[in-house]
Coordinates of C-alpha atoms and ligand atoms in Angstrom, one line a residue:
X13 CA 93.3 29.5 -202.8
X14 CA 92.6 26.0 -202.8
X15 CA 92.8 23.3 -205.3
X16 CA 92.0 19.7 -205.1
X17 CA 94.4 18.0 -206.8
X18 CA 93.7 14.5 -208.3
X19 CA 97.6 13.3 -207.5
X20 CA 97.2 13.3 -204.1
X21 CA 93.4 13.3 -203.9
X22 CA 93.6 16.6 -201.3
X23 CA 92.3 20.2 -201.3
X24 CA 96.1 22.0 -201.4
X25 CA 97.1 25.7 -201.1
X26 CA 98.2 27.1 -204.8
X27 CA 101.7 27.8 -205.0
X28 CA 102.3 28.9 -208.0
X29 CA 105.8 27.7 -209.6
X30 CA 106.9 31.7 -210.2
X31 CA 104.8 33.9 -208.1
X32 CA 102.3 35.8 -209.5
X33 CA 101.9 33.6 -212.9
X34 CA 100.1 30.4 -213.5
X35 CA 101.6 28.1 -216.2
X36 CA 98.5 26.0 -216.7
X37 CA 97.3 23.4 -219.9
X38 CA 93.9 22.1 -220.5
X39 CA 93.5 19.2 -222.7
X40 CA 91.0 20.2 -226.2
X41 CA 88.8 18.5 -228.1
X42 CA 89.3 16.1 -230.8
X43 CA 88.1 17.9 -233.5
X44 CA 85.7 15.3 -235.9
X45 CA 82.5 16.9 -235.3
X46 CA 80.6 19.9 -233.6
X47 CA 81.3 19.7 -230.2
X48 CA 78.8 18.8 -227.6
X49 CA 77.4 20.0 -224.6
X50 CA 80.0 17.4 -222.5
X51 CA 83.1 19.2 -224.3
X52 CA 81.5 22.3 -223.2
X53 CA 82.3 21.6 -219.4
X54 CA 85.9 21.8 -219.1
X55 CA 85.8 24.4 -221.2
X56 CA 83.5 26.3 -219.2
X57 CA 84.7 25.4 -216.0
X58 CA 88.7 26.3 -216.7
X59 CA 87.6 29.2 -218.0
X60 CA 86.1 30.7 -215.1
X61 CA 89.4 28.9 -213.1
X62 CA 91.5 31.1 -215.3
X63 CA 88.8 34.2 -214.7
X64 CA 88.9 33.7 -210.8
X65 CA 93.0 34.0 -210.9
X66 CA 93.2 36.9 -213.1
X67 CA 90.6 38.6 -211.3
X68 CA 93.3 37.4 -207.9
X69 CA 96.4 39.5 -210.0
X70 CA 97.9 36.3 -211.6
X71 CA 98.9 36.5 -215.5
X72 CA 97.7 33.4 -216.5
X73 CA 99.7 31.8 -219.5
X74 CA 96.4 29.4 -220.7
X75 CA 97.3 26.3 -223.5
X76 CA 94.8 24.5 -224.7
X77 CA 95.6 22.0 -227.8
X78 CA 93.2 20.7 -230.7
X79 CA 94.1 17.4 -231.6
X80 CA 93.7 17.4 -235.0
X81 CA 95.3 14.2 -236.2
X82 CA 93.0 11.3 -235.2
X83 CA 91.8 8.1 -236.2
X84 CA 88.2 9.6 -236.2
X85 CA 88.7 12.6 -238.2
X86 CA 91.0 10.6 -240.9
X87 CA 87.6 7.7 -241.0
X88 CA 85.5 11.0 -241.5
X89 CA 87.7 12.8 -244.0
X90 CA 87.7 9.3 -246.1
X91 CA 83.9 9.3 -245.9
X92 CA 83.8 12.8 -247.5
X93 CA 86.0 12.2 -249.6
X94 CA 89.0 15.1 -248.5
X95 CA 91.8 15.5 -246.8
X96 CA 92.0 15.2 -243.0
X97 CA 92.8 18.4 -242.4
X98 CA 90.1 19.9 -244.2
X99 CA 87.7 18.5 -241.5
X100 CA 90.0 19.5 -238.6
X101 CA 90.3 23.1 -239.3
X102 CA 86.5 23.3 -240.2
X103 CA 85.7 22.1 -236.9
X104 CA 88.7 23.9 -235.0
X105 CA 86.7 26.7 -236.7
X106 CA 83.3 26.0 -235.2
X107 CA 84.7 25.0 -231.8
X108 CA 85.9 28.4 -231.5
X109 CA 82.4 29.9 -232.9
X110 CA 81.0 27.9 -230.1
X111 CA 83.2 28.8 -227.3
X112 CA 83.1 32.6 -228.4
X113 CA 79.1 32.1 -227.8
X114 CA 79.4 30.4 -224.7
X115 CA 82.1 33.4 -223.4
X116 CA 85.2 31.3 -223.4
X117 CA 88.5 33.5 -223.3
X118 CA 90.6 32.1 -226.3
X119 CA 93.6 30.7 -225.5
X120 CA 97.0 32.3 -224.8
X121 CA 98.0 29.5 -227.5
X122 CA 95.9 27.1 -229.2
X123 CA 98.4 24.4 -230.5
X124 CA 97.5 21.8 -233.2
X125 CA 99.1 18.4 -233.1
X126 CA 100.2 18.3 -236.8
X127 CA 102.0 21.7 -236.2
X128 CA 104.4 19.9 -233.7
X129 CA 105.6 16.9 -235.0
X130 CA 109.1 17.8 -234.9
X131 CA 108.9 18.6 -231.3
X132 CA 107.2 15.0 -231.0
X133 CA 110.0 13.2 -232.8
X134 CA 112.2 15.0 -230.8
X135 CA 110.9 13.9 -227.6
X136 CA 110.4 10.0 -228.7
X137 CA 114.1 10.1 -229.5
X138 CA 115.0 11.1 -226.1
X139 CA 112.8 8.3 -224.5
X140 CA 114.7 6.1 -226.7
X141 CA 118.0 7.3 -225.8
X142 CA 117.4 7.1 -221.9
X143 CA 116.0 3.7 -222.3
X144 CA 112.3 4.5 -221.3
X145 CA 111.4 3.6 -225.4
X146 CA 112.0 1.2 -227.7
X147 CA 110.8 0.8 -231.4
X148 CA 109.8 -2.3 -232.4
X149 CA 110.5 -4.4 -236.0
X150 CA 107.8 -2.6 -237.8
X151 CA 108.9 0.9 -236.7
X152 CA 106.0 1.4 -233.9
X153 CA 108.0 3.1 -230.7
X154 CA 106.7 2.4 -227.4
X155 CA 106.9 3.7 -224.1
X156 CA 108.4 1.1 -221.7
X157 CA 105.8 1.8 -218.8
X158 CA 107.7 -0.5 -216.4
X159 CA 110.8 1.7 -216.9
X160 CA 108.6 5.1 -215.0
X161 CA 108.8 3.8 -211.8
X162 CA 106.2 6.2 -210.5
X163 CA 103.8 5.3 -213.0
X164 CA 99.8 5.2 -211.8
X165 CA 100.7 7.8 -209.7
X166 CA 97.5 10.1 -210.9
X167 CA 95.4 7.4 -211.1
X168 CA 96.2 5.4 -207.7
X169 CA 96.8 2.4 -209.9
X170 CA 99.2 0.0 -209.4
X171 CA 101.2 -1.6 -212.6
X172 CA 100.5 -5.2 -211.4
X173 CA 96.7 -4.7 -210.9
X174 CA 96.3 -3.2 -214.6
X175 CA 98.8 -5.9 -216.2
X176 CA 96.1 -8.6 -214.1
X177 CA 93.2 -6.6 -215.4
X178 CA 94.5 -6.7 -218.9
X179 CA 93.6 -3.4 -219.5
X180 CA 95.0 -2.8 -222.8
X181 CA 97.0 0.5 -223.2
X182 CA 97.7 -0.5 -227.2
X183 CA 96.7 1.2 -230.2
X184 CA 98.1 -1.2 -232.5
X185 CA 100.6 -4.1 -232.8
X186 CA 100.4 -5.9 -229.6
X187 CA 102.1 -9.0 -230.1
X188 CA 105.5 -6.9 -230.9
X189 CA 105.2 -5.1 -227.5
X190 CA 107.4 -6.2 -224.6
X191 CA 105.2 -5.8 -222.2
X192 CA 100.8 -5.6 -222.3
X193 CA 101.6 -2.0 -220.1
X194 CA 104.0 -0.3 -223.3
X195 CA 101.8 2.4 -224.8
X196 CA 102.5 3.9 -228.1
X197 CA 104.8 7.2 -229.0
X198 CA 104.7 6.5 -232.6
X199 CA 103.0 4.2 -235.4
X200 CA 103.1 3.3 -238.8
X201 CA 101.1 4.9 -241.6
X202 CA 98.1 3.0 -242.8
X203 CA 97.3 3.5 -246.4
X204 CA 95.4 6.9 -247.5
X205 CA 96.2 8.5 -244.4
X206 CA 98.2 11.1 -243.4
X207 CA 101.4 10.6 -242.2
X208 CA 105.4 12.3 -241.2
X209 CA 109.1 11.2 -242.0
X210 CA 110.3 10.1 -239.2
X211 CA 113.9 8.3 -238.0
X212 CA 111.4 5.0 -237.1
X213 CA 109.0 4.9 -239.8
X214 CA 107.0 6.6 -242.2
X215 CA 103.6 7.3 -240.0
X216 CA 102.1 9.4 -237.1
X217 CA 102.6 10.2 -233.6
X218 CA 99.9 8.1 -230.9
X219 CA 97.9 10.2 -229.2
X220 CA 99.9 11.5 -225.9
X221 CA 103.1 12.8 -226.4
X222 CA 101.0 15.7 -228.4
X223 CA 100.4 17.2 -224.8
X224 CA 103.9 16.6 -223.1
X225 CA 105.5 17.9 -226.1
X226 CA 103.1 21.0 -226.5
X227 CA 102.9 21.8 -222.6
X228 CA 106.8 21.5 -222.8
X229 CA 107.0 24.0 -225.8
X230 CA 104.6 26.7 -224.3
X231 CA 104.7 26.7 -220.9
X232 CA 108.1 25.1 -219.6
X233 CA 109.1 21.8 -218.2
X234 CA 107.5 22.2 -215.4
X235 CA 104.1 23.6 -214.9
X236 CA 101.2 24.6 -212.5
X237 CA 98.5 23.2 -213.6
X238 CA 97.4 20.1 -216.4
X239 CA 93.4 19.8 -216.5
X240 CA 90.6 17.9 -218.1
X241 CA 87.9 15.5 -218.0
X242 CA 88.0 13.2 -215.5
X243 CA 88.0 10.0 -218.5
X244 CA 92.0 11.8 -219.2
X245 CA 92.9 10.6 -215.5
X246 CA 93.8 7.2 -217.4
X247 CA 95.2 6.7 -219.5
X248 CA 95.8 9.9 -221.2
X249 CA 97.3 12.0 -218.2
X250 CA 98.9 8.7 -216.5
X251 CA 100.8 8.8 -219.6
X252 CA 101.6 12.1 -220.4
X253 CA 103.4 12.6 -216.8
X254 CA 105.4 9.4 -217.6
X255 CA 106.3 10.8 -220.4
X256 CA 107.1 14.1 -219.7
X257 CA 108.9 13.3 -216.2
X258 CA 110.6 10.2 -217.9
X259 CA 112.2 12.7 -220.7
X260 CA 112.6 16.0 -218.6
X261 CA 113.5 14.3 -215.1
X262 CA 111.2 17.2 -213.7
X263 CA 107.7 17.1 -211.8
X264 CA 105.6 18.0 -214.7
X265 CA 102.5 19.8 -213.1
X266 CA 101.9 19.9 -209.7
X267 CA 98.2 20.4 -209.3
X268 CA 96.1 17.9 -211.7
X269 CA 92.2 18.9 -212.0
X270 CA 89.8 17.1 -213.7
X271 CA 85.8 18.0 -214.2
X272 CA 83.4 15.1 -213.7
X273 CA 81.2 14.2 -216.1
X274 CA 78.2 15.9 -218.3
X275 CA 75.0 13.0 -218.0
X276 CA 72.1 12.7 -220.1
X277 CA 69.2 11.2 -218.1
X278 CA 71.7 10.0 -215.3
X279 CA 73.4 8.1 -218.1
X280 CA 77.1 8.9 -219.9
X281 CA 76.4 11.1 -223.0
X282 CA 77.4 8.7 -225.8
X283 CA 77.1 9.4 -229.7
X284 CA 76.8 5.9 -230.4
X285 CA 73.5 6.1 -227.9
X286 CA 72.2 9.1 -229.7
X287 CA 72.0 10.7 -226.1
X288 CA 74.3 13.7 -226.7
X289 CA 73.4 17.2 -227.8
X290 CA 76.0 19.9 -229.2
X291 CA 76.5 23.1 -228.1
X292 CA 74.6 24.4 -231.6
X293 CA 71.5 22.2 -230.8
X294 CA 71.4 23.9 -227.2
X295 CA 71.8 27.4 -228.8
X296 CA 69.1 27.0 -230.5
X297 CA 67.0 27.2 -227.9
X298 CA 68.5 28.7 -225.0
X299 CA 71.1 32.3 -224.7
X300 CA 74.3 30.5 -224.4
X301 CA 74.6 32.4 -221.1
X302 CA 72.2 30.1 -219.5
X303 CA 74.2 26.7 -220.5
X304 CA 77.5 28.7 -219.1
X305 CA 75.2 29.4 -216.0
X306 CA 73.6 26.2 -216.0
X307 CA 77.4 24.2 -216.2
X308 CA 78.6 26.5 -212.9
X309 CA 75.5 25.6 -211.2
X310 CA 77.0 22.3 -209.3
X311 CA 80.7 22.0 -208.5
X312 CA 83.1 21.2 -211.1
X313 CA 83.9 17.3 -209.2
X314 CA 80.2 16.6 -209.0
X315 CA 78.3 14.8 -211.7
X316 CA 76.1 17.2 -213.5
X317 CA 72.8 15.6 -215.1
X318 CA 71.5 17.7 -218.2
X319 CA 67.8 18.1 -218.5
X320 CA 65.2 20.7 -219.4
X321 CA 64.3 21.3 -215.5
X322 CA 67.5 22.8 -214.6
X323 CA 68.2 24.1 -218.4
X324 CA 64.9 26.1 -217.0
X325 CA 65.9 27.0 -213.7
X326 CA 69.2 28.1 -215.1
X327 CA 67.9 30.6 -217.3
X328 CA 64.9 31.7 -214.3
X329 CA 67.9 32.6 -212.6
X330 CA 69.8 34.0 -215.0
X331 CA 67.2 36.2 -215.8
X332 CA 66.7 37.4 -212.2
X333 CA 70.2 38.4 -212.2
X334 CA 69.5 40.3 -215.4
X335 CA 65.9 42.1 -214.4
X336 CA 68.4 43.5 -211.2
X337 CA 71.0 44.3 -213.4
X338 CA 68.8 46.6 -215.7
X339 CA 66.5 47.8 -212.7
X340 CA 69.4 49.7 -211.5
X341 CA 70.6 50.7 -215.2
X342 CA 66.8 52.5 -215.4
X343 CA 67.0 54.1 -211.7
X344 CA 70.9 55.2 -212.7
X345 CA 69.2 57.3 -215.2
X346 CA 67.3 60.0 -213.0
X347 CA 69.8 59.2 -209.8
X348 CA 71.0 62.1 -208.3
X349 CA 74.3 63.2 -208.5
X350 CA 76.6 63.7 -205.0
X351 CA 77.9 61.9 -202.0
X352 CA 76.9 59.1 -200.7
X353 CA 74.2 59.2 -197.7
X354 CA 75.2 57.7 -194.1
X355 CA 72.8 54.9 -194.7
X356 CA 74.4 54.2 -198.3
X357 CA 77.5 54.1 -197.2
X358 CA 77.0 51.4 -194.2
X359 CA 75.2 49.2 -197.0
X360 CA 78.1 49.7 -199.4
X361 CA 80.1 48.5 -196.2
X362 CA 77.3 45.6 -195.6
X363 CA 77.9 44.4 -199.3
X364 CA 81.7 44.1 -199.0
X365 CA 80.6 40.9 -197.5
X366 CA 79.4 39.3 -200.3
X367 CA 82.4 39.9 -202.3
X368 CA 84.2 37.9 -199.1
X369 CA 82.1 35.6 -199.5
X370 CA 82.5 34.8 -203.2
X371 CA 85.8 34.7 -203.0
X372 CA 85.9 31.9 -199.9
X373 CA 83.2 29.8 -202.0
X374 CA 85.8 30.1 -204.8
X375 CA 89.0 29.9 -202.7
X376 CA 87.8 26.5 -202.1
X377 CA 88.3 24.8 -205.0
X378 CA 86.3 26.8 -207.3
X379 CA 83.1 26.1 -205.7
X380 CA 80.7 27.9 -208.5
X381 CA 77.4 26.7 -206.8
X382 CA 78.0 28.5 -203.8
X383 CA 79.5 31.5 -205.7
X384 CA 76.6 31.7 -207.6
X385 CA 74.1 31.4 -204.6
X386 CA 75.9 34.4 -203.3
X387 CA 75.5 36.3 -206.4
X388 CA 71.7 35.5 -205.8
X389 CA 72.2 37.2 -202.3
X390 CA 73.5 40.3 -203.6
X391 CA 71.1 40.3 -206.3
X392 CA 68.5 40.5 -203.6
X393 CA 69.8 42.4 -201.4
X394 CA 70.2 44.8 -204.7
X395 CA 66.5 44.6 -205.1
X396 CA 65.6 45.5 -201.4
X397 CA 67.9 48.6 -201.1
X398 CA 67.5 50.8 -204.5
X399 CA 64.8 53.2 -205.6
X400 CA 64.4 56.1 -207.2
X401 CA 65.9 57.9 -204.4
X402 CA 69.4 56.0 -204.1
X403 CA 72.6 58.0 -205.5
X404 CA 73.9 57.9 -208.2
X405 CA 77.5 56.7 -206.5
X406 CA 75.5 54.2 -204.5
X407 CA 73.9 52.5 -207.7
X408 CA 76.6 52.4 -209.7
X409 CA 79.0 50.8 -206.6
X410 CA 76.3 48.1 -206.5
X411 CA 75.9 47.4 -210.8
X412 CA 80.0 47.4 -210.5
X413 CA 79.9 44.9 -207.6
X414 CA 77.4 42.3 -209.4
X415 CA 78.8 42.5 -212.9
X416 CA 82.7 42.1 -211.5
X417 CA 80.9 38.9 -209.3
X418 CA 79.5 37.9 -212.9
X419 CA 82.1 39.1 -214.6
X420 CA 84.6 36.6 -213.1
X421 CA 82.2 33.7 -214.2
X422 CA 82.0 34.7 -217.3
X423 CA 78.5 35.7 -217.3
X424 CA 77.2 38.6 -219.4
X425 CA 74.5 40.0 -217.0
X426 CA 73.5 43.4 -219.4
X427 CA 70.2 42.7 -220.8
X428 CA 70.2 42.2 -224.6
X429 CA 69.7 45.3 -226.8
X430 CA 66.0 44.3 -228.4
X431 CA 65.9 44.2 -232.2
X432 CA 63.3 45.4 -234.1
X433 CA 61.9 42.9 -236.4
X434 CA 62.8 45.6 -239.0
X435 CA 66.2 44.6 -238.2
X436 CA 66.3 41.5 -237.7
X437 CA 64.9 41.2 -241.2
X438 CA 67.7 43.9 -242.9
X439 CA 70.7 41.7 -241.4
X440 CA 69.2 38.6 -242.3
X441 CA 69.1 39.7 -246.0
X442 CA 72.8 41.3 -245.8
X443 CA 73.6 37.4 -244.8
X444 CA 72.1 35.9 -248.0
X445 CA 73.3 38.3 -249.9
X446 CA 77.0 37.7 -248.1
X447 CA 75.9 34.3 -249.2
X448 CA 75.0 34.3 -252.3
X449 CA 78.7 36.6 -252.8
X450 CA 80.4 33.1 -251.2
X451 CA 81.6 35.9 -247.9
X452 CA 80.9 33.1 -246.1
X453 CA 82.7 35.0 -243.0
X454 CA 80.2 37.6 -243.3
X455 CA 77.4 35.5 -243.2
X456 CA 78.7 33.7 -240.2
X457 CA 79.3 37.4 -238.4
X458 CA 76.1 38.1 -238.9
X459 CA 74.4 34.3 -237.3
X460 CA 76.4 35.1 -234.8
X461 CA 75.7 38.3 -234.0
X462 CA 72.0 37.8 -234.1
X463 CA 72.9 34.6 -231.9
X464 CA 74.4 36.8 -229.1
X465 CA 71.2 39.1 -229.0
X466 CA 68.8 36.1 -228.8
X467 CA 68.0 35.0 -232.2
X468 CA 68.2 32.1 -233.9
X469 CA 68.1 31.9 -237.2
X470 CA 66.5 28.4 -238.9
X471 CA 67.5 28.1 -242.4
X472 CA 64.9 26.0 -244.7
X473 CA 64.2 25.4 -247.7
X474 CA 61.1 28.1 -247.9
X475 CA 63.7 30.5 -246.9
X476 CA 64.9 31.8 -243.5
X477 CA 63.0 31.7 -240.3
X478 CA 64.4 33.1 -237.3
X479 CA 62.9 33.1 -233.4
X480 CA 63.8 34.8 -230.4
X481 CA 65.1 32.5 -227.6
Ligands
AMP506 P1 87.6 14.7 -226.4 O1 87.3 15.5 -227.7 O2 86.7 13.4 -226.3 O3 89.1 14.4 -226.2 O4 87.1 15.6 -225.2 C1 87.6 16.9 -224.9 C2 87.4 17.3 -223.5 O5 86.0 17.1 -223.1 C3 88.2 16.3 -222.5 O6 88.7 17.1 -221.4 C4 87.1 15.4 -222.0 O7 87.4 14.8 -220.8 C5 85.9 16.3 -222.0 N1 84.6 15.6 -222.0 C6 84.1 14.7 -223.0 N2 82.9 14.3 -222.7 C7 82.5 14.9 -221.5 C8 81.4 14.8 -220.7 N3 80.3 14.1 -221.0 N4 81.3 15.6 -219.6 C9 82.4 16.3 -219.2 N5 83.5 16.4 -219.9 C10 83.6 15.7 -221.1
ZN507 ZN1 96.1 15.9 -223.3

């Protein structure tokens, strides 16, 4: 299995640290807001990274952190008037409402920032006591960047080109650093916002160390594999490795991968632009099966441009995969019983190969497109070699072989169980009535449920509509 990994900007073979696991950490979302269709990506794409090695026999120990302290979530919690963390766990809520939709595994561990603090102090002191921090008059600590030597080593950058580019590492209190490089560990509170005791100063930890201290905590010193979007290259992950490898004197991960960007109309999906769409608005409209298909159409390092044509072509395929899927479910259902014939059985042997062939496309750095175009070969070669007189064994050898191939994608291939309207219209008053009872959970079980089987639900003010996607 190949990876490429952004350190040394080369396809490598995966060695894993202790053979047969994979320690691996995937950086979250900052959770202000419902997350959108960009978030979705790495979330998608690590996913099926993870899928692909368990389905290879690897136990995969999978962290992925919410950062849930955050200048953006304390301006929002201000505007409403509540405390920060009562917009961080709503949306850590929803985020996991949307990745159950979209078929993301959970976590092995989900940690949240303001759960590790102590962990973080701990860590800042040890910077400071091998000389690689120092905390200024005010009580801000900074990492001394010049003090990593081997810093820019994940983002081929070299400390004199970003000093002359001036590209400012800072979150606050620049004129007390000692150098433009220094990044911050630690910062004073600001008034009405949360904040920790800490030896330094009353106030919160800067964005970074929440990873090294969390990957550290979970998964070990050392790890496999650290992912993200590729905007985490710099500073985020440049930083995190100096941290961690500055504190532990150990390699921290030793395969870096990083997703390229989610466009909107070729350009960078930006809130500020109004360009962006959440994973809710897409639901709406589409199975969530089609945006997981439609996000492992290209290869993870490839730009992907989001627009209705391939939203379309996604779910055209999709649903070709599907009609195959529940053509063989109906000829399963009269098949005859009994060994397989002489012709079956050199098929079975002929499909092997598209099983090989999946597995090269994703031995090679998780290439989903071709994965997916060899599903589509399968799929047809499904098509041209069933009918009602193909056995029962030889049916259900090819449903197991496309639904494992699927399977390992994450895509749920079994055609949705069709509601009646009758039913549709019974759950939708258990909901308000779940409602009106304030079982809020219940209500959201039940969206969701219908969600999963193609409907959306609309709620107005003349009531509730709902529509089949
Ligand atoms: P954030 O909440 O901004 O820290 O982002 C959470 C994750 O989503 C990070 O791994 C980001 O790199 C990734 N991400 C954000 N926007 C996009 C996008 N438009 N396309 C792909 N990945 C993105
Ligand atoms: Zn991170």
């Amino acid at each position: 299995m190949k990876i490429y990994n952004t350190l040394n900007k080369k396809k490598e073979e995966f060695v894993p640290i202790e053979p047969g696991k994979v320690r691996m950490y995937v950086c979250g979302p900052t959770v202000y807001n419902l997350i959108h269709i960009g978030n979705a990506r790495p979330m998608i794409v690590f996913d099926t990274v993870r899928r692909y090695m368990e389905h290879k026999g690897y136990e995969v120990n999978y962290v992925s952190n919410f950062t849930d302290v955050d200048d953006k979530i304390i301006k929002k919690a201000i505007e409403e008037g509540v405390e920060a963390s009562v917009v961080s766990e709503r949306y850590i809520a929803e985020c996991k409402k949307d990745m159950e939709s979209l078929n993301v595994k959970p976590a092995t561990t989900h940690p949240l920032a303001t759960q590790e603090i102590c962990g973080m102090e701990e860590m800042i002191q040890t910077l400071i006591d091998k000389g690689h921090a120092y905390v200024a008059e005010d009580g801000t600590v900074y990492f001394r960047t010049r003090s990593f030597k081997e810093y820019g080593k994940l983002s081929h950058k070299n400390l004199d080109e970003l000093e002359g580019g001036k590209r400012s590492l800072l979150v606050s209190g620049e004129d007390q650093k000692e150098d433009p490089l220094d990044f911050v560990l630690w910062k004073p509170k600001k008034e009405g916002e949360p904040y920790w005791e800490s030896p330094w100063c009353n106030g919160r930890p800067g964005w970074h160390i929440e990873c090294s201290v969390m990957s550290k905590k979970y998964l070990g010193e050392e790890i496999d594999i650290h992912a993200g979007g590729e905007d985490l290259v710099f500073p985020h992950h440049e930083n995190e490795i100096a941290q961690s490898e500055a504190a532990n004197g150990k390699t921290f991960a030793r395969y870096w991968m990083h997703n390229a960007f989610l466009n909107i109309d070729n350009k960078k999906m930006s809130k500020s632009a109004g360009n962006f769409f959440t994973v809710r608005d897409i639901l709406e409209k589409y199975d969530p099966m089609v945006l997981r298909f439609f996000m492992l159409s290209a290869h993870y390092r490839s730009q992907l441009n989001f627009s209705a044509d391939l939203m379309e072509a996604a779910k055209n395929g999709l649903e070709r995969i599907r009609t195959a899927v529940s053509n063989v479910k109906f000829l399963l259902q009269n098949a005859k019983e009994g060994a397989l014939s002489e012709t079956e059985t050199a098929l079975l042997a002929e499909a092997e190969g598209f099983t090989e062939r999946f597995d090269e496309a994703m031995d090679d750095d998780f290439n989903t497109a071709d994965a997916l175009s060899v599903i589509f070969e399968l799929v047809k070669f499904v098509n041209t070699n069933t009918n009602a007189d193909s056995s029962k064994a030889f049916l259900q050898a090819l449903l197991e072989k496309v639904e494992t191939l699927c399977g390992i994608c994450g895509l749920i291939v079994e055609t949705k169980e069709e509601l009646l309207d009758s039913d549709i219209e019974a759950l939708i008053a258990e909901r308000q009535a779940a409602r009106k009872a304030k079982n809020f959970a219940r209500a959201d079980e039940i969206r969701n449920e219908l969600l999963k089987k193609g409907i959306v639900l609309e709620d107005t003010r003349e009531g509730v509509k709902w529509k089949r996607t």
